[in-house]
XYZ file of C-alpha atoms in Angstrom:
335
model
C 75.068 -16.071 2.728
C 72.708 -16.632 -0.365
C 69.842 -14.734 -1.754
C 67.710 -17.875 -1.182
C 68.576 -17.811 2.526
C 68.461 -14.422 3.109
C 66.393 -11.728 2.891
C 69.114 -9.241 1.605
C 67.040 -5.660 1.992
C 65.711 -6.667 5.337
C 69.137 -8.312 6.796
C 70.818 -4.706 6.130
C 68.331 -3.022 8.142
C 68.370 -5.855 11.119
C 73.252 -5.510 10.567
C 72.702 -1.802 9.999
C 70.426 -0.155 12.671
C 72.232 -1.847 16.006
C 75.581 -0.818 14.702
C 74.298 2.209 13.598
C 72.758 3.129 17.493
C 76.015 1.892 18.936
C 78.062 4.284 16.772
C 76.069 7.200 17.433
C 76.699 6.367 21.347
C 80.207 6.109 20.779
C 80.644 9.419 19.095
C 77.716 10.858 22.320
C 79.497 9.484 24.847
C 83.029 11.207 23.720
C 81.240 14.735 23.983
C 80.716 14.027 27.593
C 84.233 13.116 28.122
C 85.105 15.982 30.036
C 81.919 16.257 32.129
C 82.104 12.683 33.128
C 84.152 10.933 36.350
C 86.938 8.352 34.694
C 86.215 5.503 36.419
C 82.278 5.460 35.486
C 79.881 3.970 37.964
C 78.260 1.108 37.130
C 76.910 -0.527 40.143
C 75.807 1.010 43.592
C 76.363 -0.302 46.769
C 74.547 2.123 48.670
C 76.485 5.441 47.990
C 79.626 3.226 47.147
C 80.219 2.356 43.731
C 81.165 -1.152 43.657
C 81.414 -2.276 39.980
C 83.537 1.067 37.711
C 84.949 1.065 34.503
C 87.725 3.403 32.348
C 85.656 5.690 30.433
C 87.169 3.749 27.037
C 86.341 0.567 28.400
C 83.047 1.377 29.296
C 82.281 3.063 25.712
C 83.969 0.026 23.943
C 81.503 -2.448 25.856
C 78.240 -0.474 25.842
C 78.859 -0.330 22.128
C 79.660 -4.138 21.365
C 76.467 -4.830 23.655
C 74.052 -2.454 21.528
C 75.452 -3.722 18.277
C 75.849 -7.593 19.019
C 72.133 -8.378 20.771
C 70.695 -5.765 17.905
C 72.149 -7.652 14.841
C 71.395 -11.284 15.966
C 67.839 -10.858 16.394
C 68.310 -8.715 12.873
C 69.931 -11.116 11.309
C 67.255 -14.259 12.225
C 64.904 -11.652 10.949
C 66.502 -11.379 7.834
C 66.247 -15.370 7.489
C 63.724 -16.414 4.636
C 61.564 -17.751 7.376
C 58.405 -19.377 6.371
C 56.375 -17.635 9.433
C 56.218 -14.095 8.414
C 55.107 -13.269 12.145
C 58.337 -14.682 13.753
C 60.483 -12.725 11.468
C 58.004 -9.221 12.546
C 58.737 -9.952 15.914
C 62.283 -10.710 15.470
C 63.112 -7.009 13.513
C 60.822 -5.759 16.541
C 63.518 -7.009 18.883
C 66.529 -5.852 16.875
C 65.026 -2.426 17.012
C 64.045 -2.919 21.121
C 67.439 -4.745 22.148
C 69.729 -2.074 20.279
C 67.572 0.736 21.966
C 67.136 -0.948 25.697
C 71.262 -0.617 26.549
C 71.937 2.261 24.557
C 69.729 3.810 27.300
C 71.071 2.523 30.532
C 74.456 3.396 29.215
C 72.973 7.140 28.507
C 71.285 6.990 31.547
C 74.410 6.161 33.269
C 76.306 9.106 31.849
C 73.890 11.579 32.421
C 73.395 10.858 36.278
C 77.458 11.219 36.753
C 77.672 14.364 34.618
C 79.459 16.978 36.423
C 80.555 14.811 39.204
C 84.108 14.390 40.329
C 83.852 10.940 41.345
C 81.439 8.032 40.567
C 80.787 7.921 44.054
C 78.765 10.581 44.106
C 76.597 9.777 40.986
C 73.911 7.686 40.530
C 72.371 6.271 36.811
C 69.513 9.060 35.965
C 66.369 6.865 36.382
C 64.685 9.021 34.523
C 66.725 8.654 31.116
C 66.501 5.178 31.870
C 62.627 5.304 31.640
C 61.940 7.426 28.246
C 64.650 5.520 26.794
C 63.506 2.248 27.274
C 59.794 3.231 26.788
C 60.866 4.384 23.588
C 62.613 1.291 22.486
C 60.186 -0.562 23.675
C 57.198 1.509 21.492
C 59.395 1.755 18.718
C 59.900 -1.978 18.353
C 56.334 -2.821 18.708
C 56.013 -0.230 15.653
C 58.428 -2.375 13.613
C 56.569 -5.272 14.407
C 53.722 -3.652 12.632
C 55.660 -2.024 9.773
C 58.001 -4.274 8.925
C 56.215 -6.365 6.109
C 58.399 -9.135 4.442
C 57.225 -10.920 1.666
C 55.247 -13.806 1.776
C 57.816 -17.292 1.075
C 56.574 -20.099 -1.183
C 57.481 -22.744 0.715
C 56.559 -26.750 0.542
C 53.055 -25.900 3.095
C 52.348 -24.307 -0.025
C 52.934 -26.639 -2.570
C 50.897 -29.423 -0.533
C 48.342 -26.826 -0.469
C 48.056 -25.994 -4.116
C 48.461 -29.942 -5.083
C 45.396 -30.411 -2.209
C 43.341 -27.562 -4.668
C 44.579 -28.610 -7.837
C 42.910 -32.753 -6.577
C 39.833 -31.020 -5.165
C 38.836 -29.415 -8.605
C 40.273 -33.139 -10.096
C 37.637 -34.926 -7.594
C 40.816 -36.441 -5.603
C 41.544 -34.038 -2.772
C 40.732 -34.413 0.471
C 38.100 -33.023 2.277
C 36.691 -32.823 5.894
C 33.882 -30.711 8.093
C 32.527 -31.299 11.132
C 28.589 -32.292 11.785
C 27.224 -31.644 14.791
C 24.016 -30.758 16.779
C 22.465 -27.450 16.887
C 23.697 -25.122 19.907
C 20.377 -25.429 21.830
C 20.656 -29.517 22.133
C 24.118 -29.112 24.056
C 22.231 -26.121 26.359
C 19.429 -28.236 27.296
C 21.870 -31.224 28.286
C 23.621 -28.770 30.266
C 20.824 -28.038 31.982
C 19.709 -31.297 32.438
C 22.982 -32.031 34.187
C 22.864 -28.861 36.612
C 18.900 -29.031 37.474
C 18.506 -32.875 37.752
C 21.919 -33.750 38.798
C 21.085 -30.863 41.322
C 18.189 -32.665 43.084
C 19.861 -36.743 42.143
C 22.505 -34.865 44.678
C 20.134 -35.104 47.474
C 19.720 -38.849 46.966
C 23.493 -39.782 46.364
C 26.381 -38.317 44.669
C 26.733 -41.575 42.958
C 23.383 -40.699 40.844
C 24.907 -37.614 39.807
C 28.109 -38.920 38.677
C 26.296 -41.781 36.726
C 23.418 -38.554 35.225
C 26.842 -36.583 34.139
C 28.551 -39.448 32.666
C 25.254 -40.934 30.338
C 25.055 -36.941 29.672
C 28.568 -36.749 27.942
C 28.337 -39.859 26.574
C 25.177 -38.308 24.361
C 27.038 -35.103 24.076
C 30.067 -36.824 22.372
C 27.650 -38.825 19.648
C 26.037 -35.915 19.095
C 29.072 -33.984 16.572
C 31.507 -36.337 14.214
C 34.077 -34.898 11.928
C 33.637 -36.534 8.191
C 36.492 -36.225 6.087
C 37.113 -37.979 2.458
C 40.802 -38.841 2.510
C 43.720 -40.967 0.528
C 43.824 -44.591 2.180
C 47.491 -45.100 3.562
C 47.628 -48.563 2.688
C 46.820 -48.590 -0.941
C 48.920 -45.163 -1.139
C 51.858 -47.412 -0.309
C 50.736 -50.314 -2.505
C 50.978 -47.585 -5.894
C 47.467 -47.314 -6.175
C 45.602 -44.343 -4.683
C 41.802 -45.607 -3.353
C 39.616 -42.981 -1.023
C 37.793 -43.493 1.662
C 34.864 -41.739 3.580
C 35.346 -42.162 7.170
C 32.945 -40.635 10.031
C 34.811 -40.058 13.188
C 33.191 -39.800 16.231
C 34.411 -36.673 18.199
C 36.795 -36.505 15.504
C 39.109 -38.961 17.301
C 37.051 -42.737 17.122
C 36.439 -43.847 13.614
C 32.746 -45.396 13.209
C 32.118 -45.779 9.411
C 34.772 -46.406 6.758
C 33.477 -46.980 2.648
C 35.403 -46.933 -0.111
C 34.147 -44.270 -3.253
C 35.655 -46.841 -5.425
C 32.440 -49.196 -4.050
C 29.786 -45.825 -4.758
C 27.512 -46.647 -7.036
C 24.225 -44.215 -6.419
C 24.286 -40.799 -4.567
C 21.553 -38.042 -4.211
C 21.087 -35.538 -1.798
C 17.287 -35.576 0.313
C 15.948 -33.159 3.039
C 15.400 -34.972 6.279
C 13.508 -34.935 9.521
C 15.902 -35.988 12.241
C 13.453 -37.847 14.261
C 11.885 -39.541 10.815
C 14.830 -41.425 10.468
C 15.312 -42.766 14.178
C 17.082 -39.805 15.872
C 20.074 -38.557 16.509
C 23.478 -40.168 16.173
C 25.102 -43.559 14.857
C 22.502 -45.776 13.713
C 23.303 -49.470 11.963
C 21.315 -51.992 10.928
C 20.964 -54.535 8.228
C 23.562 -53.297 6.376
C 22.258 -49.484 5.913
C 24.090 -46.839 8.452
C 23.469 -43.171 8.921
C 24.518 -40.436 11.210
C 22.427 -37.530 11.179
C 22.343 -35.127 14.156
C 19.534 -32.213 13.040
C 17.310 -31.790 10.521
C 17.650 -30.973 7.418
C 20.126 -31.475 4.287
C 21.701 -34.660 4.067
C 22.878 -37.487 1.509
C 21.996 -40.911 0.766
C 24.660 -42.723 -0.952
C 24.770 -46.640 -2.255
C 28.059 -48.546 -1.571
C 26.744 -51.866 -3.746
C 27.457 -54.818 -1.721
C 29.593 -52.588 1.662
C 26.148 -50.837 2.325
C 24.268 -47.584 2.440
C 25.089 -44.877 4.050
C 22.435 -41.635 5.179
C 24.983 -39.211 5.851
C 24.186 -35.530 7.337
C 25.669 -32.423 6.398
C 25.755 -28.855 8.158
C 24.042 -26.859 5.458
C 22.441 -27.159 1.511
C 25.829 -25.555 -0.170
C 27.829 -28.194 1.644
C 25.859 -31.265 0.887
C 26.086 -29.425 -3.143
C 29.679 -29.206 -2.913
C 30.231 -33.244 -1.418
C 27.560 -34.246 -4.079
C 29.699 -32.711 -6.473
C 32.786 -33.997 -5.014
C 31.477 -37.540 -4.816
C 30.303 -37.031 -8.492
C 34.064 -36.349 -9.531
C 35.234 -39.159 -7.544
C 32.653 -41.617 -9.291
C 33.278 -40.406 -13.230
C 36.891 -40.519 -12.683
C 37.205 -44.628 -12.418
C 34.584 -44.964 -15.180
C 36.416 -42.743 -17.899
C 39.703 -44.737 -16.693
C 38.153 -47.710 -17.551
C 36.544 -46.652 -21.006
C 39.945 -45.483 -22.222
């Protein structure tokens, strides 16, 4: 086992504690070997054991079982695991699954104390229940104490190379556009109070009012993101595109920032420019969905483009990122 495998601190705890609870039932259990039936009970048919065990046998096994399921889960927990809440609830279960047999076995013990014969015991139910309500607490304690330390892992190098491009104007960058809250309400209601009466008339009229309905709804948000083109990433040349997605799944617009030429951001009012939604024509597209901030960016000869944004420090920080994106080519080409 290596250090860059395993957690060493934490693995000792998750080896340690199960063995540590089965030893301490071992050396329990012996006290009782006088007050105890040999056979031990483990099964009741009725008032007839069915299933007994030698005392050693039964000592040897409940110890093996508290100390093998404890240290597997403690030792996955002790993995360098790049999800930090798998490995909490892993120590959690160490803790619970060492705990949970040590008290049946106790519990059996204690209900045949004093008994001549295991037919006349019974496991103490009661044992049974503050033992395993204690494991159980205790290992949803772990889960909450048991802190390990954050991994660097290669999530985190794409996400530092994704920051490091961002501040370079190359990284990629998405958010989602849609209406305002009150626009979805009032087609909901419109679907409810007209559908309502078109149900009168025919069920058909309905379906047809519910399907134009979503069919609005779903041009009324778009995720845009500015991402690396696959094809010229595999062609050794890295060119970026701005693509508006409709419901984030169906791609509508696609330009290249290579192609941007003029950009400037403009306050808008939604039905000013035509409404809501995908609108083309002549070469100029935009998809706006409210009022307000937006951007107007020149493509040259692919078009322009009137592009909405959620709020004013979003359509700053894409102006600023479509500024970047612009200078970089330029100060290629001057050197």
């Amino acid at each position: 086992m290596s250090d860059h495998r395993f957690d060493r601190r934490f693995l000792s705890f998750g080896l340690g504690f199960p063995w540590a609870v089965a030893l301490c039932f071992a050396v329990l259990a012996l006290l009782f070997r006088s007050a105890v039936p040999d056979p031990l009970g483990i099964h009741w048919d009725g008032e007839h054991a069915d299933l007994t065990l030698s005392f050693p046998v039964f000592v040897l096994l409940s110890a093996l079982c508290i100390g093998t399921l404890g240290s597997i889960c403690g030792v996955l927990a002790g993995l360098r695991l790049s999800r930090r809440w798998l490995r909490r609830l892993l120590m959690g279960l160490a803790v619970s699954l060492s705990l949970l047999p040590a008290s049946f076995a106790a519990a059996l013990l204690i209900g045949q104390r004093g008994h001549s014969t295991a037919e006349d015991g019974a496991a103490d139910s009661v044992v049974f229940a503050l033992g395993s309500g204690a494991a159980l607490a205790l290992g949803v304690i772990m889960i909450f104490v048991y802190q390990p330390l954050p991994q660097w892992t290669d999530r985190d190098d794409r996400a530092l190379a994704a920051e490091q491009a961002a501040l370079a104007g190359e990284g990629e960058l998405s958010y989602w556009l849609s209406a305002r809250s009150s626009t979805f309400v009032m087609l909901a209601m419109l679907v409810f109070l007209l559908g309502g009466l078109l149900l009168i008339l025919s069920p058909w009229w309905s379906l047809l009012l519910l399907i134009l309905v979503l069919f609005l709804a779903v041009n009324l948000f778009a995720r845009v993101s500015i991402d690396i083109d696959g094809a010229s990433r595999e062609a050794g040349r890295v060119s970026r595109l701005l693509r508006v997605r409709i419901a984030g799944l169906l791609p509508v617009l696609s330009f290249r920032l290579s192609e941007l030429s003029t950009l400037e951001s403009a306050s808008i009012g939604l039905w000013e420019e035509g409404g809501p939604g995908l609108r083309m024509h002549a070469g100029q597209a935009q998809f706006v969905v409210r009022d307000g901030a937006a951007l107007r960016l020149d493509f040259g000869t692919s078009g322009s483009l009137l592009l909405g944004v959620p709020d004013q420090q979003r359509a700053m920080d894409l102006l600023e990122n479509l500024r970047r994106s612009r200078q970089k080519p330029q100060e290629e080409a001057d050197s």
